[in-house]
Coordinates of N, CA, C and O and ligand atoms in Angstrom, one line a residue:
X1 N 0.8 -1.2 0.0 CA 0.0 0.0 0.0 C 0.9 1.2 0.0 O 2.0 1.3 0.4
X2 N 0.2 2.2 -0.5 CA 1.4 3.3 -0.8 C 2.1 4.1 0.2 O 3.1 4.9 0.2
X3 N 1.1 3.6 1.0 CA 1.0 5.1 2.3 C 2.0 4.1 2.9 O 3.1 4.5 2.7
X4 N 2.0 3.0 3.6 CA 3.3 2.7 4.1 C 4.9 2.5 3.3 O 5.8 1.9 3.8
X5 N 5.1 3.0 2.2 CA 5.9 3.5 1.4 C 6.9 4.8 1.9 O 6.4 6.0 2.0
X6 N 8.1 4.6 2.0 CA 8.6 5.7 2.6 C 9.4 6.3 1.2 O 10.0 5.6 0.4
X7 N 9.2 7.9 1.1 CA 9.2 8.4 0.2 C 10.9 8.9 0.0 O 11.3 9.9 0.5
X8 N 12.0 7.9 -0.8 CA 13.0 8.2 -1.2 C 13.5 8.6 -1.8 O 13.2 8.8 -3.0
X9 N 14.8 9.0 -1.3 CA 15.6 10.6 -2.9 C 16.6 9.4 -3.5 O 16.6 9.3 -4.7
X10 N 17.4 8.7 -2.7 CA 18.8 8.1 -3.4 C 19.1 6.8 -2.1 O 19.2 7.1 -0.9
X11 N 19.4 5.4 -2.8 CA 20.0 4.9 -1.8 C 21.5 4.8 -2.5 O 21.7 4.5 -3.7
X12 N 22.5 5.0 -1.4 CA 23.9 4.6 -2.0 C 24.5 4.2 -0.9 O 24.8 4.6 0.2
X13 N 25.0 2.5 -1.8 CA 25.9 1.6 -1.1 C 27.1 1.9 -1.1 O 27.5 2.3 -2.2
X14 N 27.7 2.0 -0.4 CA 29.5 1.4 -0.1 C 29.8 3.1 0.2 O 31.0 3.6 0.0
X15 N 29.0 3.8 0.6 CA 29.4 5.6 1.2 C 30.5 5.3 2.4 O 30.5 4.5 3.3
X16 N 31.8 6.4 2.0 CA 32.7 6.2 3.7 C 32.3 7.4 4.2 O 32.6 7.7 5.3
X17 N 31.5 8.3 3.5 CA 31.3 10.2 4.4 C 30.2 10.4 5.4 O 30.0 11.5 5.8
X18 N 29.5 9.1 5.9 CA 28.0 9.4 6.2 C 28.5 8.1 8.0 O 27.6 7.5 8.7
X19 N 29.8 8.0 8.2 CA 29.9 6.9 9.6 C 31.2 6.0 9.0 O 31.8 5.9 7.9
X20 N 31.2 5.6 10.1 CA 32.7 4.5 10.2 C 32.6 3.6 8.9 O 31.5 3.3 8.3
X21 N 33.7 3.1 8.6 CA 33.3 1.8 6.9 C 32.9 2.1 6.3 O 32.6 3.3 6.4
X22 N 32.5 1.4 5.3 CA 31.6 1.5 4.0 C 30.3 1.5 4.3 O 30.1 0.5 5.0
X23 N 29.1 2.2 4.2 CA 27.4 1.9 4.4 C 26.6 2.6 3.1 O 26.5 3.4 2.1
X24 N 26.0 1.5 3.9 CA 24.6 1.9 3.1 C 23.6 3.6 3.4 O 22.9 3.9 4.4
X25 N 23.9 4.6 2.2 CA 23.6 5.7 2.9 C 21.7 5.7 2.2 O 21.4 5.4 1.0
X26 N 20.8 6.0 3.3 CA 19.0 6.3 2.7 C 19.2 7.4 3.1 O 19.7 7.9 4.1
X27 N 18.6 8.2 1.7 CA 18.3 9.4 1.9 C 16.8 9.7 1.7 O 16.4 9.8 0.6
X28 N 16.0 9.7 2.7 CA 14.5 10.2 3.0 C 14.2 11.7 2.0 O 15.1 12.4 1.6
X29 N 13.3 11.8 1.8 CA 13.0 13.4 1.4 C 12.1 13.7 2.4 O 11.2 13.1 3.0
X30 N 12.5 14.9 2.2 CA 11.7 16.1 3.2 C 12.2 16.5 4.3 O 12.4 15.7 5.2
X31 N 12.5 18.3 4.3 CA 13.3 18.7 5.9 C 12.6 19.6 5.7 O 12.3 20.1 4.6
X32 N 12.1 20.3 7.1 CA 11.5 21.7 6.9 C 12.8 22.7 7.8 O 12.6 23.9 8.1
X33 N 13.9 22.2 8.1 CA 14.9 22.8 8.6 C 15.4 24.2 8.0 O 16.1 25.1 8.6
X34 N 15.1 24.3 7.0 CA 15.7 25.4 6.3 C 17.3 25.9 6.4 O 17.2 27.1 6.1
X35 N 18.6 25.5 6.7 CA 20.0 25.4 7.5 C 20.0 26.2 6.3 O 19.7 25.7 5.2
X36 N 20.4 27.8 6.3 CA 21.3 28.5 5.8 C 22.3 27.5 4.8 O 22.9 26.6 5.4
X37 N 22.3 27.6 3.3 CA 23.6 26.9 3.1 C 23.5 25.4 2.7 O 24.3 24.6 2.2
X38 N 22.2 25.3 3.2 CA 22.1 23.7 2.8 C 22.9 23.0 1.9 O 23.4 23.4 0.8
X39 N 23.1 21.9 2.2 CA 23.8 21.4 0.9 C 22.7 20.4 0.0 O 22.7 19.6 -1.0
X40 N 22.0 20.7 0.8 CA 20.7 20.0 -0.6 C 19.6 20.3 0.0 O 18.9 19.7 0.8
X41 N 19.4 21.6 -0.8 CA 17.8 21.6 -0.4 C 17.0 21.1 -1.4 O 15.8 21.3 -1.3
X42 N 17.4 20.5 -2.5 CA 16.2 19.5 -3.2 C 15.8 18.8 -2.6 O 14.9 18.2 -2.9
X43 N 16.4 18.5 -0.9 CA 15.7 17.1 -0.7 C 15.0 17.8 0.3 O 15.1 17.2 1.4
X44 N 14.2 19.3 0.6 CA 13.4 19.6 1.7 C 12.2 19.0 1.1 O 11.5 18.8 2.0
X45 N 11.3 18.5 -0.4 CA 10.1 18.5 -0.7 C 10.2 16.9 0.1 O 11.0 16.0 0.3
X46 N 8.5 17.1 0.5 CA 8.7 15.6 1.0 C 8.3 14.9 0.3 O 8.3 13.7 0.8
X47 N 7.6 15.1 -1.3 CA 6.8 14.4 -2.1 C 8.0 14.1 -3.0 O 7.7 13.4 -4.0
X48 N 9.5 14.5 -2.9 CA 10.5 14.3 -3.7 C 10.6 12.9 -4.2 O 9.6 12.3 -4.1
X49 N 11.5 12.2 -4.8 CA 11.9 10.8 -4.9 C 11.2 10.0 -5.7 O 10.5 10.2 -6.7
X50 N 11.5 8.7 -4.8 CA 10.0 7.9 -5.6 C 9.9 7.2 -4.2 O 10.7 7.2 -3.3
X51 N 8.2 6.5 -4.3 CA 7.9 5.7 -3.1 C 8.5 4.3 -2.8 O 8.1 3.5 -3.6
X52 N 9.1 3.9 -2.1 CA 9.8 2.4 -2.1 C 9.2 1.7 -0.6 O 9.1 2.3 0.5
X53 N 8.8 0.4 -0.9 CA 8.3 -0.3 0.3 C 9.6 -1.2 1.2 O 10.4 -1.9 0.7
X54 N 9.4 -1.1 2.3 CA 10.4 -1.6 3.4 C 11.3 -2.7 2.9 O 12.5 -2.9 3.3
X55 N 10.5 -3.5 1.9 CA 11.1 -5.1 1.6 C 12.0 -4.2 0.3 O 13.1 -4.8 0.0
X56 N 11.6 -3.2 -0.2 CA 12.5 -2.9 -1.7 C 13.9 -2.6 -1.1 O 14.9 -3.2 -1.2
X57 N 13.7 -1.5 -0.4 CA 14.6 -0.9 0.3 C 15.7 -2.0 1.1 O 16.9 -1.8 1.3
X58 N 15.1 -3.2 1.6 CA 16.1 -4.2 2.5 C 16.7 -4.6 1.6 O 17.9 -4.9 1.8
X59 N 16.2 -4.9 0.2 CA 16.6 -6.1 -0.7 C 18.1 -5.2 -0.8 O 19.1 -5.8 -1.0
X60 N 18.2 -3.6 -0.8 CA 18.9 -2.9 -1.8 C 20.1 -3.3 -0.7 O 21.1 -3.9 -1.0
X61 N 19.6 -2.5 0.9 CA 21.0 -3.3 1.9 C 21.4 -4.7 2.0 O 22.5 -5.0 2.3
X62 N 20.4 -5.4 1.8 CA 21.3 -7.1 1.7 C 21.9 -7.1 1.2 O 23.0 -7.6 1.5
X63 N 21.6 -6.4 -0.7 CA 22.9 -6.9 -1.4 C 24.1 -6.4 -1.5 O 24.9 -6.8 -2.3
X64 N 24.2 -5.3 -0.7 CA 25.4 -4.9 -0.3 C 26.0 -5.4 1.0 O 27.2 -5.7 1.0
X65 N 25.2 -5.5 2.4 CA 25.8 -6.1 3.6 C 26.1 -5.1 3.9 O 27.1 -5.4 4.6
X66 N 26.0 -4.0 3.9 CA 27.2 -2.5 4.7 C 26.2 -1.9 6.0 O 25.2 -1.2 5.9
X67 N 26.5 -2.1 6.8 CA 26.0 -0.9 7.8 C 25.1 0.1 7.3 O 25.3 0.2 6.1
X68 N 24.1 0.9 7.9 CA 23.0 1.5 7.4 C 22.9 3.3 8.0 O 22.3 3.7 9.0
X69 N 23.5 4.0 7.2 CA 22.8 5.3 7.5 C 21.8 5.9 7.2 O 21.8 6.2 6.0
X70 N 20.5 6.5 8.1 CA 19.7 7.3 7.3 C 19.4 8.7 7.6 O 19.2 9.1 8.7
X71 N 19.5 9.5 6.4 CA 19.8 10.6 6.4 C 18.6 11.0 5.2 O 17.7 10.2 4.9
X72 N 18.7 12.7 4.7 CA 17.8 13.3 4.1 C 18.6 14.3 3.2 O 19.8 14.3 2.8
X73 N 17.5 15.3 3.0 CA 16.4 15.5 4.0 C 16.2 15.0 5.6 O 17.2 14.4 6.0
X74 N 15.7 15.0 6.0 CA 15.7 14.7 7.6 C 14.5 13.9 8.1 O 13.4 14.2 8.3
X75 N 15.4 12.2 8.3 CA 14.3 11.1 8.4 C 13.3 11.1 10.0 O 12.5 10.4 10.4
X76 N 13.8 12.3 10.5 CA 12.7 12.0 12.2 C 11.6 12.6 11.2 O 10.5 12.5 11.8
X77 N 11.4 13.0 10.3 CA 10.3 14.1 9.9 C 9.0 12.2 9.8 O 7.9 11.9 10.2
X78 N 9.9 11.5 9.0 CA 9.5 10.3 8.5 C 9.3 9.4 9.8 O 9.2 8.2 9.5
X79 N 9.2 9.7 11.1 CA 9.7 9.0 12.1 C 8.6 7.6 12.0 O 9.2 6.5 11.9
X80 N 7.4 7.7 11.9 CA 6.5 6.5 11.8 C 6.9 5.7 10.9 O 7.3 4.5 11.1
X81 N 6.8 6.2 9.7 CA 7.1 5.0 8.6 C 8.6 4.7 8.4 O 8.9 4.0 7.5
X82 N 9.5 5.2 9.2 CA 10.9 4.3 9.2 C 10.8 3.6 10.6 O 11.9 3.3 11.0
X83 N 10.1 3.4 11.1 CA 10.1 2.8 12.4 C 10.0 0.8 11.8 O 10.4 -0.2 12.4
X84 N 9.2 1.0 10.7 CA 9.2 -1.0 10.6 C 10.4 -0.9 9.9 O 10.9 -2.0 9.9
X85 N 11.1 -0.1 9.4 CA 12.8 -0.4 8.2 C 13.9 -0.6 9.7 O 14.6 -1.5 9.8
X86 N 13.7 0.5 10.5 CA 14.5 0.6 11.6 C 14.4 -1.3 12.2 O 15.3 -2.1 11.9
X87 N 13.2 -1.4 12.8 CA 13.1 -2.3 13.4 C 13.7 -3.8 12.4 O 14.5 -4.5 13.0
X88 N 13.4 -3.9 11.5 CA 14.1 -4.9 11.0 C 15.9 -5.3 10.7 O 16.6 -6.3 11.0
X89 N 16.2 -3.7 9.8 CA 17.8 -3.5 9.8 C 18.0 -4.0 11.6 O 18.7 -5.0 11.6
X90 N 17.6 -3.6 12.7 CA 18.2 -4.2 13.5 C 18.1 -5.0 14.1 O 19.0 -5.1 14.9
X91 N 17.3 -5.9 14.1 CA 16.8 -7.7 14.1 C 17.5 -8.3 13.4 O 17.7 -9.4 13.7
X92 N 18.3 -7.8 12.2 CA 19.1 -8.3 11.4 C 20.5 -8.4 11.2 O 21.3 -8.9 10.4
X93 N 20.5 -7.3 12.5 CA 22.3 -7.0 13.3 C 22.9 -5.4 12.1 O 24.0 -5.2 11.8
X94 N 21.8 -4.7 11.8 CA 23.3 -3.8 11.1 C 23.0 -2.6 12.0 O 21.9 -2.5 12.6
X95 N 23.8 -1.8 12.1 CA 24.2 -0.9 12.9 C 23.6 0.3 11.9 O 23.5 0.3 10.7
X96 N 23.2 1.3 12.7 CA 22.1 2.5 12.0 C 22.7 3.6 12.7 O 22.6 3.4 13.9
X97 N 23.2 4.5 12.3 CA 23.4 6.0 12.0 C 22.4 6.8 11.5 O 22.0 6.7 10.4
X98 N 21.9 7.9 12.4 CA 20.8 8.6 12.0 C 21.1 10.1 11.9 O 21.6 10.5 12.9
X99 N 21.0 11.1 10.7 CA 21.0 12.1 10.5 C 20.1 12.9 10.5 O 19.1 12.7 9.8
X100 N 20.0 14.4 11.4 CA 19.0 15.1 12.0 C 19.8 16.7 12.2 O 20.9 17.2 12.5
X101 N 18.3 16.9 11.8 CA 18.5 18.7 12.1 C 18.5 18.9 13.4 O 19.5 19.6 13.9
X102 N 17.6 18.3 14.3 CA 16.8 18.2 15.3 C 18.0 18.2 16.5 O 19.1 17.6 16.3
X103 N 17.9 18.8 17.4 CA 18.9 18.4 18.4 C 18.6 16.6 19.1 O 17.5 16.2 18.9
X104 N 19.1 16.1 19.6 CA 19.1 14.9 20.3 C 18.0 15.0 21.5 O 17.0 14.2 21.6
X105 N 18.3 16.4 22.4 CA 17.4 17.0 23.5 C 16.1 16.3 23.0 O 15.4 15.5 23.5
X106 N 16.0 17.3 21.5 CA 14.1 17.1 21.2 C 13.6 15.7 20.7 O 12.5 15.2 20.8
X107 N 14.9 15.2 20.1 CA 14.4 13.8 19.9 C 13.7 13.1 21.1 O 12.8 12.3 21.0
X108 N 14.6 13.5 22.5 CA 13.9 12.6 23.6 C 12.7 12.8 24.1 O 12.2 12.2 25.0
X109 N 11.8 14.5 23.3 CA 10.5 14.8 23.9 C 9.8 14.3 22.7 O 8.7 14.8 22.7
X110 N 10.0 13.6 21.8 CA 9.0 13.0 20.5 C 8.5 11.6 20.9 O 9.2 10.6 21.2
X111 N 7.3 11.6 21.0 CA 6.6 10.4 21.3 C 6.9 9.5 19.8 O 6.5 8.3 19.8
X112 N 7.3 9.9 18.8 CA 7.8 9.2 17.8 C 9.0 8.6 17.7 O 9.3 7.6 17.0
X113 N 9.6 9.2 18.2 CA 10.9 8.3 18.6 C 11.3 7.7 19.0 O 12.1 6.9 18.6
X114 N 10.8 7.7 20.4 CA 11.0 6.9 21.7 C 11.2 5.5 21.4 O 12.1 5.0 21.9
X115 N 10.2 4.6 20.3 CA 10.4 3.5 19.8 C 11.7 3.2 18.7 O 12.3 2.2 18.6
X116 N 12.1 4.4 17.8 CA 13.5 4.2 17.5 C 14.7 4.4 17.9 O 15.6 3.7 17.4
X117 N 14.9 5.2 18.7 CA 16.1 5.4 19.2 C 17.2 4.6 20.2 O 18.4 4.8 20.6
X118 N 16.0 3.7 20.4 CA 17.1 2.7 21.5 C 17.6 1.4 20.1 O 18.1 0.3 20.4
X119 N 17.4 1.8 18.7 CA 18.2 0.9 17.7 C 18.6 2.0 17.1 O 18.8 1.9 15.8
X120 N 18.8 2.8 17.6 CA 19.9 3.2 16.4 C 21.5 3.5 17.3 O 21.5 3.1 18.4
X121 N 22.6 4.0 16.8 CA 23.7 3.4 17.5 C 24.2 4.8 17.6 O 24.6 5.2 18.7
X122 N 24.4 5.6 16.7 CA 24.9 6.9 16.6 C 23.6 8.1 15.9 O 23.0 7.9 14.9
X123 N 23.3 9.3 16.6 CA 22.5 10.2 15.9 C 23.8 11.3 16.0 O 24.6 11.4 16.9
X124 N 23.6 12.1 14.8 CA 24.0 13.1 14.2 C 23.1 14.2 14.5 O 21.9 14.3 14.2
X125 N 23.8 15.2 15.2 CA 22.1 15.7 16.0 C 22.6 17.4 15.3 O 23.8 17.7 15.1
X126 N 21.7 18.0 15.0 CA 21.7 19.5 14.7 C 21.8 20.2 13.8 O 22.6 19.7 13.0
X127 N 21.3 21.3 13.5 CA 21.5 21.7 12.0 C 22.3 22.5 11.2 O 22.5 23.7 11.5
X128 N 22.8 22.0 10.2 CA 23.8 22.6 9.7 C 24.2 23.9 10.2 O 23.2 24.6 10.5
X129 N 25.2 24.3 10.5 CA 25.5 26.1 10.7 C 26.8 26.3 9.8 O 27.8 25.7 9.8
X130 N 26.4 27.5 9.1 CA 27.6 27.6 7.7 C 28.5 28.5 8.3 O 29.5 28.8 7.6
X131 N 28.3 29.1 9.4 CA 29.4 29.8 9.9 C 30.1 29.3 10.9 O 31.1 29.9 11.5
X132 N 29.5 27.4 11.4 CA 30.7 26.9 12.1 C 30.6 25.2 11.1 O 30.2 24.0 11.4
X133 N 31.3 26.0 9.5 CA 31.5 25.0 8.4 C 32.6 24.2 9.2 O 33.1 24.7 10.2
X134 N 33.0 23.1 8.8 CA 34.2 22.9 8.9 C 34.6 21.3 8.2 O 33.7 20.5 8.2
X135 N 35.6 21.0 7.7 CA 36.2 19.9 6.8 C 36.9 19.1 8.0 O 37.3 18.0 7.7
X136 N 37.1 19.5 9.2 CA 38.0 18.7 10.2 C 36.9 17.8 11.0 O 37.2 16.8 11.7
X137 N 35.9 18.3 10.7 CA 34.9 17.3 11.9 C 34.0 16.2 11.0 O 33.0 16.3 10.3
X138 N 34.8 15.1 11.4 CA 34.6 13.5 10.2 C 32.7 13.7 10.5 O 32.0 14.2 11.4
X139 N 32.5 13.2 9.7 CA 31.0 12.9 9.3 C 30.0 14.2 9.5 O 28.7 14.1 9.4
X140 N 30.6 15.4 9.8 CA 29.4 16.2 10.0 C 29.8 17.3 9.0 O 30.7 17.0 8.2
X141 N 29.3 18.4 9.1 CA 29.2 19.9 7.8 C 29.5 20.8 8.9 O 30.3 21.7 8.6
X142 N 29.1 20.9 10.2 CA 29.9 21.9 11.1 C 30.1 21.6 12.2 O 30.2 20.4 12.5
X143 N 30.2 22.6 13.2 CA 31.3 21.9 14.9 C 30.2 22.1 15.4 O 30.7 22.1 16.5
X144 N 28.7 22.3 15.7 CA 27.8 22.4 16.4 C 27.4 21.4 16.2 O 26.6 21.2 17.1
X145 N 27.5 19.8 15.1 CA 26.7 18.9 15.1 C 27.3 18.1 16.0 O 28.4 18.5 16.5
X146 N 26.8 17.1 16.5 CA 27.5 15.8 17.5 C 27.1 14.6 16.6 O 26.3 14.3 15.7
X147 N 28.1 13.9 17.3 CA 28.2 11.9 17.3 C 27.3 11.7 18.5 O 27.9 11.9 19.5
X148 N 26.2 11.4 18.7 CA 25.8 11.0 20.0 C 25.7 9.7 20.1 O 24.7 9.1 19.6
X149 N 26.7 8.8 21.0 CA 26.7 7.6 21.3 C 25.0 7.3 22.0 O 24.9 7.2 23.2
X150 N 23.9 7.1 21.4 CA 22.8 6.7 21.8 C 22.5 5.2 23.0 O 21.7 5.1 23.9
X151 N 23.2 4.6 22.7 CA 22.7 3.7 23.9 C 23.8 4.5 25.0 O 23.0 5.0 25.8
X152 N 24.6 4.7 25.3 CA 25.8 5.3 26.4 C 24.7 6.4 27.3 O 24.4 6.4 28.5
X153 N 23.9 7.4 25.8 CA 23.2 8.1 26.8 C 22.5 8.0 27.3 O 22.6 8.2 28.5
X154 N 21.2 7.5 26.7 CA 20.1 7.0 27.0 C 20.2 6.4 28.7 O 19.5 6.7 29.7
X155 N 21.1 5.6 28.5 CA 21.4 4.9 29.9 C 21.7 5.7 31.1 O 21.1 5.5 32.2
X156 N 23.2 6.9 30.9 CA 23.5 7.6 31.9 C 22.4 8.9 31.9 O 22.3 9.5 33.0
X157 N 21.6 9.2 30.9 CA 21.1 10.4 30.9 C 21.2 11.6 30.9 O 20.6 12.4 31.5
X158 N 22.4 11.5 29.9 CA 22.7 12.9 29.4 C 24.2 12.4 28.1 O 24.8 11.4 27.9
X159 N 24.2 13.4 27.8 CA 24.6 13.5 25.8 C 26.4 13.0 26.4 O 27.2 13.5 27.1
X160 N 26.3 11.4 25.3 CA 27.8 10.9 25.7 C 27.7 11.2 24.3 O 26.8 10.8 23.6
X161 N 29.1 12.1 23.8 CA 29.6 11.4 22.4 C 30.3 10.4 22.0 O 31.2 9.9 22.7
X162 N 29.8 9.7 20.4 CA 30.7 9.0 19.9 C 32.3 9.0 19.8 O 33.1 9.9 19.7
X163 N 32.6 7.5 20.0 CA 34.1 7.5 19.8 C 34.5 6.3 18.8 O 34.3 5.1 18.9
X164 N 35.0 7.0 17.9 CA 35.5 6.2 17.1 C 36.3 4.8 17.8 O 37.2 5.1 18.6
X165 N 36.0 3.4 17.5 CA 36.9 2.4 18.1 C 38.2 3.0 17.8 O 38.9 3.2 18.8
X166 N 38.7 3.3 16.3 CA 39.5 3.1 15.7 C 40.5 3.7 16.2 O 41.7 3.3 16.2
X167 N 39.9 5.2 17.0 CA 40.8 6.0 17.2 C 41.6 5.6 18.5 O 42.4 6.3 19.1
X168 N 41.2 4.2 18.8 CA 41.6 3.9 20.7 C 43.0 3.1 20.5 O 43.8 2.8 21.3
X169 N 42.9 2.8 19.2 CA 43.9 2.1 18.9 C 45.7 1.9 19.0 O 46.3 1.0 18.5
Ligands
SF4_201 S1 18.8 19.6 8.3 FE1 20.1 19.0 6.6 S2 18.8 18.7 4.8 FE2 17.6 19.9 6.3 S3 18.0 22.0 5.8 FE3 19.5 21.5 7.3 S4 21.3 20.8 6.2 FE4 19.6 20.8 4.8

């Protein structure tokens, strides 16, 4: 049915710019964020893309196997209808990276979230800011965004950032 169809711009396998390794990057359409600077505001329309059903979309990450980022446009907007994609990608062991305007804060006052966020592993919280651009801070567009280690926080209750394993090394 169409309506549980989540409305996509681009899926692209084997991305290193969007989280650790190679993944699978979903890009959702639709952000009403408006970030100064955007680096893609084609994808604020939310009728953008085409409609793809949960099973099209798994078939595209099995056949690659990569870890799963989803990004936009800005997928909390989508929060219901990625909640059955969420739930499966992690029954199925891959690790999810979520991209957001949204600070983390408001994620935890969304009664739509509350059911995704304890599977996803890392949120990308906040919205672009082009006057704190920056090329040094891996996976994000400026120094106001965060890595938020999501299960670390959730547990202690308050904002742990991510740590790269790699970097412990
Ligand atoms: S949240 Fe991302 S997609 Fe939305 S306006 Fe800001 S930079 Fe663009």
């Amino acid at each position: 049915m169409k309506d549980n169809k989540l409305q996509i711009l681009d899926i692209i396998p084997g991305t290193s710019v969007d989280g650790p390794g190679l993944r699978t990057s979903i890009y959702l359409a639709g952000c009403n964020h408006q970030c100064p600077e955007c680096h893609n505001p084609q994808s604020w329309d939310f009728a953008g893309g085409k409609a793809m059903s949960v099973e099209e979309i798994l078939d595209v990450v099995e056949e690659n196997g990569f870890n799963v980022t989803l990004t936009g446009g800005d997928p909390v907007y989508s929060a219901a209808k990625i909640l059955p994609l969420v739930k499966i990608l992690n029954e199925k062991g891959y690790k999810i990276w979520l991209y957001t305007g949204f600070l983390f804060e408001e994620l935890l006052k969304m009664e739509s979230m509350r059911p995704i966020l304890p599977m996803i592993e890392v949120v990308v919280d906040g919205p672009f800011k082009i006057a704190l651009k920056s090329l040094k801070v891996p996976f994000r567009g400026s120094t106001n965004q965060r890595l938020v280690d999501v299960a670390s926080s959730l547990t202690i209750g308050q904002i742990v950032e991510w740590t790269d394993p790699a970097d412990m090394l």
